[in-house]
mmCIF file of C-alpha atoms in Angstrom:
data_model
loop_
_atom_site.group_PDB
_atom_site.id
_atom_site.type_symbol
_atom_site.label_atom_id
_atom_site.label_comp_id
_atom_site.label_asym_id
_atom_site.label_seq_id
_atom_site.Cartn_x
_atom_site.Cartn_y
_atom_site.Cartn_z
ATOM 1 C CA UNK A 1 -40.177 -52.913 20.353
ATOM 2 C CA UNK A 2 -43.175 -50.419 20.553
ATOM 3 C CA UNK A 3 -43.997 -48.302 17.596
ATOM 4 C CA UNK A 4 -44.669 -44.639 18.736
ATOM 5 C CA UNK A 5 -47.879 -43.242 16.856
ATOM 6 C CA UNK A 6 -47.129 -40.139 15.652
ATOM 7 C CA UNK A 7 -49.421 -37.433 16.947
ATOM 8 C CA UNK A 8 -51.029 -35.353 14.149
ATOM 9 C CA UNK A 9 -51.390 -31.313 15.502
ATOM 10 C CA UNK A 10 -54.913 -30.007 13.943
ATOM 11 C CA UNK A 11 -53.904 -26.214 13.717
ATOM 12 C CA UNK A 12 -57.555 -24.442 13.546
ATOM 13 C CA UNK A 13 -57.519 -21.518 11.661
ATOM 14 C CA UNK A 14 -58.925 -18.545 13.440
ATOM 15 C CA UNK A 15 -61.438 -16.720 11.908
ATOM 16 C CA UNK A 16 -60.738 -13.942 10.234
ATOM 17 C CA UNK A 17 -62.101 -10.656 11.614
ATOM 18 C CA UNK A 18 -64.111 -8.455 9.903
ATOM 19 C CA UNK A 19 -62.669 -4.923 9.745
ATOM 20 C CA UNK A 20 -65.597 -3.448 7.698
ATOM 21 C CA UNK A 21 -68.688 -4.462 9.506
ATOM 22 C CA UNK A 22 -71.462 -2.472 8.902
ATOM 23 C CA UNK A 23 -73.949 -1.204 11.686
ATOM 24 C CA UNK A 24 -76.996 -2.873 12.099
ATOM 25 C CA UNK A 25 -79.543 -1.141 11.238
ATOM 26 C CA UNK A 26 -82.430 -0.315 14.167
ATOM 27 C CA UNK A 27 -85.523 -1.706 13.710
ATOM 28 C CA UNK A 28 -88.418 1.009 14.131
ATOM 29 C CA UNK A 29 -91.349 -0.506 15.946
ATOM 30 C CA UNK A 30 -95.106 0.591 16.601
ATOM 31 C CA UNK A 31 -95.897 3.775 18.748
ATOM 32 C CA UNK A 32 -99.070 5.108 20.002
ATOM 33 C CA UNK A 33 -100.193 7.727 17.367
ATOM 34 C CA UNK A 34 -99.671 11.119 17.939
ATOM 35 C CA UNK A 35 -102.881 13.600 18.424
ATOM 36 C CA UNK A 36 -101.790 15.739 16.065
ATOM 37 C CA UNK A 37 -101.192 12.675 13.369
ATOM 38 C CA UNK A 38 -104.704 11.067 13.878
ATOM 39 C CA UNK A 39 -106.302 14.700 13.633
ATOM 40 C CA UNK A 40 -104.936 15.141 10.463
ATOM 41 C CA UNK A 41 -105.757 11.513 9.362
ATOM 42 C CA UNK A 42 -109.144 12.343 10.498
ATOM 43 C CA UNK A 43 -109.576 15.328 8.330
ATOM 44 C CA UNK A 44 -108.372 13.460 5.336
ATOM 45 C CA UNK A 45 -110.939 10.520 5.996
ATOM 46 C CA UNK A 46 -113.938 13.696 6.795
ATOM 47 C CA UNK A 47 -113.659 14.373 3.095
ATOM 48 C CA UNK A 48 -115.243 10.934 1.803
ATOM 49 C CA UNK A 49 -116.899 10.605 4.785
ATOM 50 C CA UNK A 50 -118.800 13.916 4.083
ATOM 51 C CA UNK A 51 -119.446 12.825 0.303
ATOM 52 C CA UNK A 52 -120.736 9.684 1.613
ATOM 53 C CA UNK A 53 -123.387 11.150 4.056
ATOM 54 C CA UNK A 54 -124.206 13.964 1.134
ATOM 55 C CA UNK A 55 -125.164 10.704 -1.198
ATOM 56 C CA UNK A 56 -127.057 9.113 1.775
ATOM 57 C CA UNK A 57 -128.778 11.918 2.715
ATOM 58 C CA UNK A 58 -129.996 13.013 -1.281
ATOM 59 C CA UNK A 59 -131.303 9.451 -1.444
ATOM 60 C CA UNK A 60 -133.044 9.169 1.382
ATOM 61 C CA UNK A 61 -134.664 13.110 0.832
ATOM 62 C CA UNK A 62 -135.879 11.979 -2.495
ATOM 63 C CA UNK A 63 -137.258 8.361 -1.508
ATOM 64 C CA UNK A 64 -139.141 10.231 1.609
ATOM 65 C CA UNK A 65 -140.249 13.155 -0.634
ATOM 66 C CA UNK A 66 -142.327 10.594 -3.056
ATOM 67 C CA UNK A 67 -143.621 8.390 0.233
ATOM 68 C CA UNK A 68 -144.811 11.236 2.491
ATOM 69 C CA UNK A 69 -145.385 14.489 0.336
ATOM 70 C CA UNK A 70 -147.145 15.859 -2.294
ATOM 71 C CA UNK A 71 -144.389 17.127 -4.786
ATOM 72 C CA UNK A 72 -144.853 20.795 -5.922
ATOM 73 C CA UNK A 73 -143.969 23.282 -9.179
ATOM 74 C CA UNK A 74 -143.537 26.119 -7.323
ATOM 75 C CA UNK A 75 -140.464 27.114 -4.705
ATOM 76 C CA UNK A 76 -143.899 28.016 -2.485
ATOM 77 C CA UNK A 77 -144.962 24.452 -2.366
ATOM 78 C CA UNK A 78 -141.780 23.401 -0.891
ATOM 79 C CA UNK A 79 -142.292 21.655 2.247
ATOM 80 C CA UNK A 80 -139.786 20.309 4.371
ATOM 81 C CA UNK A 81 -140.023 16.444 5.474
ATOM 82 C CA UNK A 82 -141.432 15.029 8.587
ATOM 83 C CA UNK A 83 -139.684 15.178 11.827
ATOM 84 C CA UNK A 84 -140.688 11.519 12.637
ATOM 85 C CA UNK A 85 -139.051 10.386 9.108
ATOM 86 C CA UNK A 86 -135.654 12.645 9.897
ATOM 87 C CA UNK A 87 -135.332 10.752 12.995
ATOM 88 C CA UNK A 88 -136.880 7.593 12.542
ATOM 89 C CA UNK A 89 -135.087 6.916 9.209
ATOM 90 C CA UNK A 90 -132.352 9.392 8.137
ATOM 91 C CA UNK A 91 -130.530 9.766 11.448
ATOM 92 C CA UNK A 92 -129.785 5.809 11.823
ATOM 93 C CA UNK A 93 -129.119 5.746 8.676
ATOM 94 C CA UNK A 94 -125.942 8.436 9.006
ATOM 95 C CA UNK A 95 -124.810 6.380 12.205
ATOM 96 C CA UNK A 96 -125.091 3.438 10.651
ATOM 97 C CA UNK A 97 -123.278 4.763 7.259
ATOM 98 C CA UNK A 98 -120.716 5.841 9.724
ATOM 99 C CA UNK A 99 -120.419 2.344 11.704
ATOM 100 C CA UNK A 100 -119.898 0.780 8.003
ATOM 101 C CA UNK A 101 -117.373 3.229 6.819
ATOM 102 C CA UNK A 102 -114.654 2.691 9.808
ATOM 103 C CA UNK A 103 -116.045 -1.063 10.216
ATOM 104 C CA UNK A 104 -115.276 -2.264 6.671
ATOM 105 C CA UNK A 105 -111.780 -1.198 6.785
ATOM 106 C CA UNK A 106 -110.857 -1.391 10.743
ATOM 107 C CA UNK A 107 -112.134 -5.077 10.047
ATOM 108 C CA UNK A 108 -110.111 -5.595 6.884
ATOM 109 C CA UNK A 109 -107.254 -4.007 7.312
ATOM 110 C CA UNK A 110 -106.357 -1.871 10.448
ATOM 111 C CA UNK A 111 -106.765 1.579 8.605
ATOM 112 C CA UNK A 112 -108.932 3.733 6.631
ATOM 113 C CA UNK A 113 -107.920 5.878 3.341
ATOM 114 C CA UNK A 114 -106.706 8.711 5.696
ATOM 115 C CA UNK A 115 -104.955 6.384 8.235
ATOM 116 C CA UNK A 116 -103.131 4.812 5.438
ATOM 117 C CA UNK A 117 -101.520 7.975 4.662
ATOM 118 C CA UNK A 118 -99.920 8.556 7.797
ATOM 119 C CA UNK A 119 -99.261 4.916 8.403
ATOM 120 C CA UNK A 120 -101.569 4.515 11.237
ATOM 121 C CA UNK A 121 -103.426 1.174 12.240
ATOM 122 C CA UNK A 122 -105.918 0.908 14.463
ATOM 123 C CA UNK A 123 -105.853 -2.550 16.460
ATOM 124 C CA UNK A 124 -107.685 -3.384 19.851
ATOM 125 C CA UNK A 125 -105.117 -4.712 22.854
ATOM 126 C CA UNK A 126 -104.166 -8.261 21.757
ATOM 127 C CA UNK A 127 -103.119 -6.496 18.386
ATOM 128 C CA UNK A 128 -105.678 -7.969 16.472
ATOM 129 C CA UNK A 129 -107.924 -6.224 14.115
ATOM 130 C CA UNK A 130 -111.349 -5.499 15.278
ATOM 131 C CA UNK A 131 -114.722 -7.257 14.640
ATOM 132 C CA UNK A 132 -117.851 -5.880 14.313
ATOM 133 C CA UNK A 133 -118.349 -5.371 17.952
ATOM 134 C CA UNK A 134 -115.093 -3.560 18.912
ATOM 135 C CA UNK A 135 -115.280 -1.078 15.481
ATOM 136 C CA UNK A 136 -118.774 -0.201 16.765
ATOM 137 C CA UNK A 137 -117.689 0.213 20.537
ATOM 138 C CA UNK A 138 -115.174 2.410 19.933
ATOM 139 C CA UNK A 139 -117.353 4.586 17.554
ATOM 140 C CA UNK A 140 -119.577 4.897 20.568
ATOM 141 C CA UNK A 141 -116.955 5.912 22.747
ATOM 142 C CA UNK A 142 -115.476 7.843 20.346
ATOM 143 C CA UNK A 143 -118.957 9.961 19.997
ATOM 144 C CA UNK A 144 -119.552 10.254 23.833
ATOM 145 C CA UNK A 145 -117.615 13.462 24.602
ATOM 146 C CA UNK A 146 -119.224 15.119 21.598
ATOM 147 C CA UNK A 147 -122.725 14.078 22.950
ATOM 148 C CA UNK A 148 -121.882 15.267 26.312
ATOM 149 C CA UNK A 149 -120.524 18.352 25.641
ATOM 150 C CA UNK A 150 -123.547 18.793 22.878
ATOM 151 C CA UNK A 151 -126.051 18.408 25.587
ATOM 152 C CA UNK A 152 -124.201 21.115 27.824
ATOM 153 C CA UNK A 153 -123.840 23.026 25.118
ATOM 154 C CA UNK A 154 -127.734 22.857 24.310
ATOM 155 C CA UNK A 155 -128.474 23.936 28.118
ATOM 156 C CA UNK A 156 -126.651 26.917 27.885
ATOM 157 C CA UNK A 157 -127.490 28.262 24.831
ATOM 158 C CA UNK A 158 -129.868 26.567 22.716
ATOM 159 C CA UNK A 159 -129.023 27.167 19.366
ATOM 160 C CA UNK A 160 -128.108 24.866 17.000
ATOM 161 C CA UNK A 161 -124.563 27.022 16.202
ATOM 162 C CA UNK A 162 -123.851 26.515 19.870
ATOM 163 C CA UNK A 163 -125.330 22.720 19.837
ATOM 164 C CA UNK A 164 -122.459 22.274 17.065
ATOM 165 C CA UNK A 165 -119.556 23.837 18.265
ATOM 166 C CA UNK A 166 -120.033 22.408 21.629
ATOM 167 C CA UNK A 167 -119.968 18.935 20.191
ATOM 168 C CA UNK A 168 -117.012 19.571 17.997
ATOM 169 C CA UNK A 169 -114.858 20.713 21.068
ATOM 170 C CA UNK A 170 -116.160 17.529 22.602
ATOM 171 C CA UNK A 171 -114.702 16.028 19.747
ATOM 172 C CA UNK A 172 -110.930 18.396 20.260
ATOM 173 C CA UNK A 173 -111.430 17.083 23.780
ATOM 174 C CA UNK A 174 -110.674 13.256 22.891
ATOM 175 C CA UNK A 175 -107.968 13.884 21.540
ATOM 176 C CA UNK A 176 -106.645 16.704 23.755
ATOM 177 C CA UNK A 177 -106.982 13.958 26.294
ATOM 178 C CA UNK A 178 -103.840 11.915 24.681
ATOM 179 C CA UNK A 179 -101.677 15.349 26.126
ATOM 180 C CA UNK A 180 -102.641 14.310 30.354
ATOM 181 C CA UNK A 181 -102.768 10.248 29.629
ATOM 182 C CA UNK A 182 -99.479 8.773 30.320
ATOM 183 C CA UNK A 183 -99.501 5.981 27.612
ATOM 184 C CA UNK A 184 -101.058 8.989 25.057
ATOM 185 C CA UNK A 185 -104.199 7.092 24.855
ATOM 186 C CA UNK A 186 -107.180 9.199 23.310
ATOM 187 C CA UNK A 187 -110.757 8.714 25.035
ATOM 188 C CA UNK A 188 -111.954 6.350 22.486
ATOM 189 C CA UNK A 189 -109.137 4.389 22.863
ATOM 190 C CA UNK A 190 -109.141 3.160 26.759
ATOM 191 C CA UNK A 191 -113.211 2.653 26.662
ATOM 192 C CA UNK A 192 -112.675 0.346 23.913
ATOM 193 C CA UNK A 193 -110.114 -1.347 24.500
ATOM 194 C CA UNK A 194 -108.199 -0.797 21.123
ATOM 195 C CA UNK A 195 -105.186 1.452 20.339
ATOM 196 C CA UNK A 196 -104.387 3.780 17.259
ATOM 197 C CA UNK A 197 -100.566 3.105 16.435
ATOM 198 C CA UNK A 198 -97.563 4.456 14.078
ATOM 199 C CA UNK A 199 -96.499 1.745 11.992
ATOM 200 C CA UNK A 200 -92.587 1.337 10.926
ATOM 201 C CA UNK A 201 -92.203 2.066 6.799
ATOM 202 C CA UNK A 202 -90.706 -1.943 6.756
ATOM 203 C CA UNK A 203 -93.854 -3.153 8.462
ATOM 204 C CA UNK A 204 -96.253 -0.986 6.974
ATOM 205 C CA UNK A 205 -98.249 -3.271 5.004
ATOM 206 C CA UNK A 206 -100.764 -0.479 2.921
ATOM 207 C CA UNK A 207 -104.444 -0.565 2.416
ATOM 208 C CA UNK A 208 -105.133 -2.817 -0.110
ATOM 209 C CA UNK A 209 -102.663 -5.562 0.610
ATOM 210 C CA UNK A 210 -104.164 -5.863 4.168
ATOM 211 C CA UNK A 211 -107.546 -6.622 1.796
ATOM 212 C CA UNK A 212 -106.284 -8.776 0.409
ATOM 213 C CA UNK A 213 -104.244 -11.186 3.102
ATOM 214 C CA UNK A 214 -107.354 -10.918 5.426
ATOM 215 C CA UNK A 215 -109.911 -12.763 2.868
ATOM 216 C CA UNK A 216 -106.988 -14.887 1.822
ATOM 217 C CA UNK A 217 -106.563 -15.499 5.803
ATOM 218 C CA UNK A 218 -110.102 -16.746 6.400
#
């Protein structure tokens, strides 16, 4: 006499469906910078860059008036300084107050004051932030044009007003450029290998935080 086993049904309950699921939201990723966006970032940052060379250049006029002139009462004493100190000492010492400016916070943290208001980030190709080397190569590039067009500008008329306006629309022209390149790149940007992009709000990480996680990163 066999005993049947009785067979136990496992009824799996379905799951039940959600009728009020919610769209999921898009995630906004990086884009190349606009012209327009990093002109305007550029004219915020022009502000402290202008105070900065204005501080530079009052030190260094008062440091080279007590080594290489005799200091006057009168406004018919005034004398102006040497040509070989202007460009010897002063002139580096803009580029290099320039090269320091965009360094420090490329190097830190993507973006300068300016940059941080519009939420762009400057990064070379891997996505990386720059070093030294890459923040000063892309200055360079970034001040070719203007030099180029300065010097044409110098043949053909002479003046300084010309000199200065030529170099300023070599300046429109990097950016100008962005309009023909397919990927919008600027000038600077494809002879140095790094990119300007539009960060997201959700992955825009500001300024000072990007301080501090890069010395708490090395």
């Amino acid at each position: 006499m066999s005993k049947s086993t009785p067979k136990t049904v496992l009824k799996s309950k379905s799951p039940k469906k959600n009728t009020s699921q919610q769209p999921v939201p898009h995630i906004e990723e990086p884009t190349i910078a606009k012209p327009t966006t990093r002109v305007v970032a550029i004219l915020y940052d022009g502000m402290l860059i202008l105070a900065l060379l204005f501080l530079v250049g009052t030190m260094l006029t008062v440091i080279g008036t007590l080594l290489t002139m005799e200091t006057g009462t009168q406004s018919e004493e005034a004398q102006s300084l040497p040509r070989w100190y202007q460009n010897v000492v002063m002139t580096p010492s803009f580029i290099l107050t320039l090269v320091a400016f965009y360094g420090v916070f490329w190097r830190r943290g993507g973006q300068t004051l300016g940059m941080q208001t519009w939420r762009l980030k400057t990064v070379n190709n891997a996505g990386h932030l720059l070093t030294w080397g890459q923040s000063f190569k892309r200055i360079l590039a970034a001040a070719l044009m203007p030099l180029i067009f300065g010097i044409i500008g110098s043949l053909i008329g002479g003046s300084r007003a010309v000199l200065l306006t030529s170099a300023f629309l070599g300046l429109v022209f990097n950016y100008v450029f962005c309009l023909f390149n397919r990927r919008g790149l600027a000038v600077q940007d494809m002879l140095s290998n790094t990119i300007t992009l539009k960060m997201p709000k959700v992955a825009h990480e500001g300024l000072w935080r990007g301080f501090k996680n890069r010395k708490h990163n090395k």
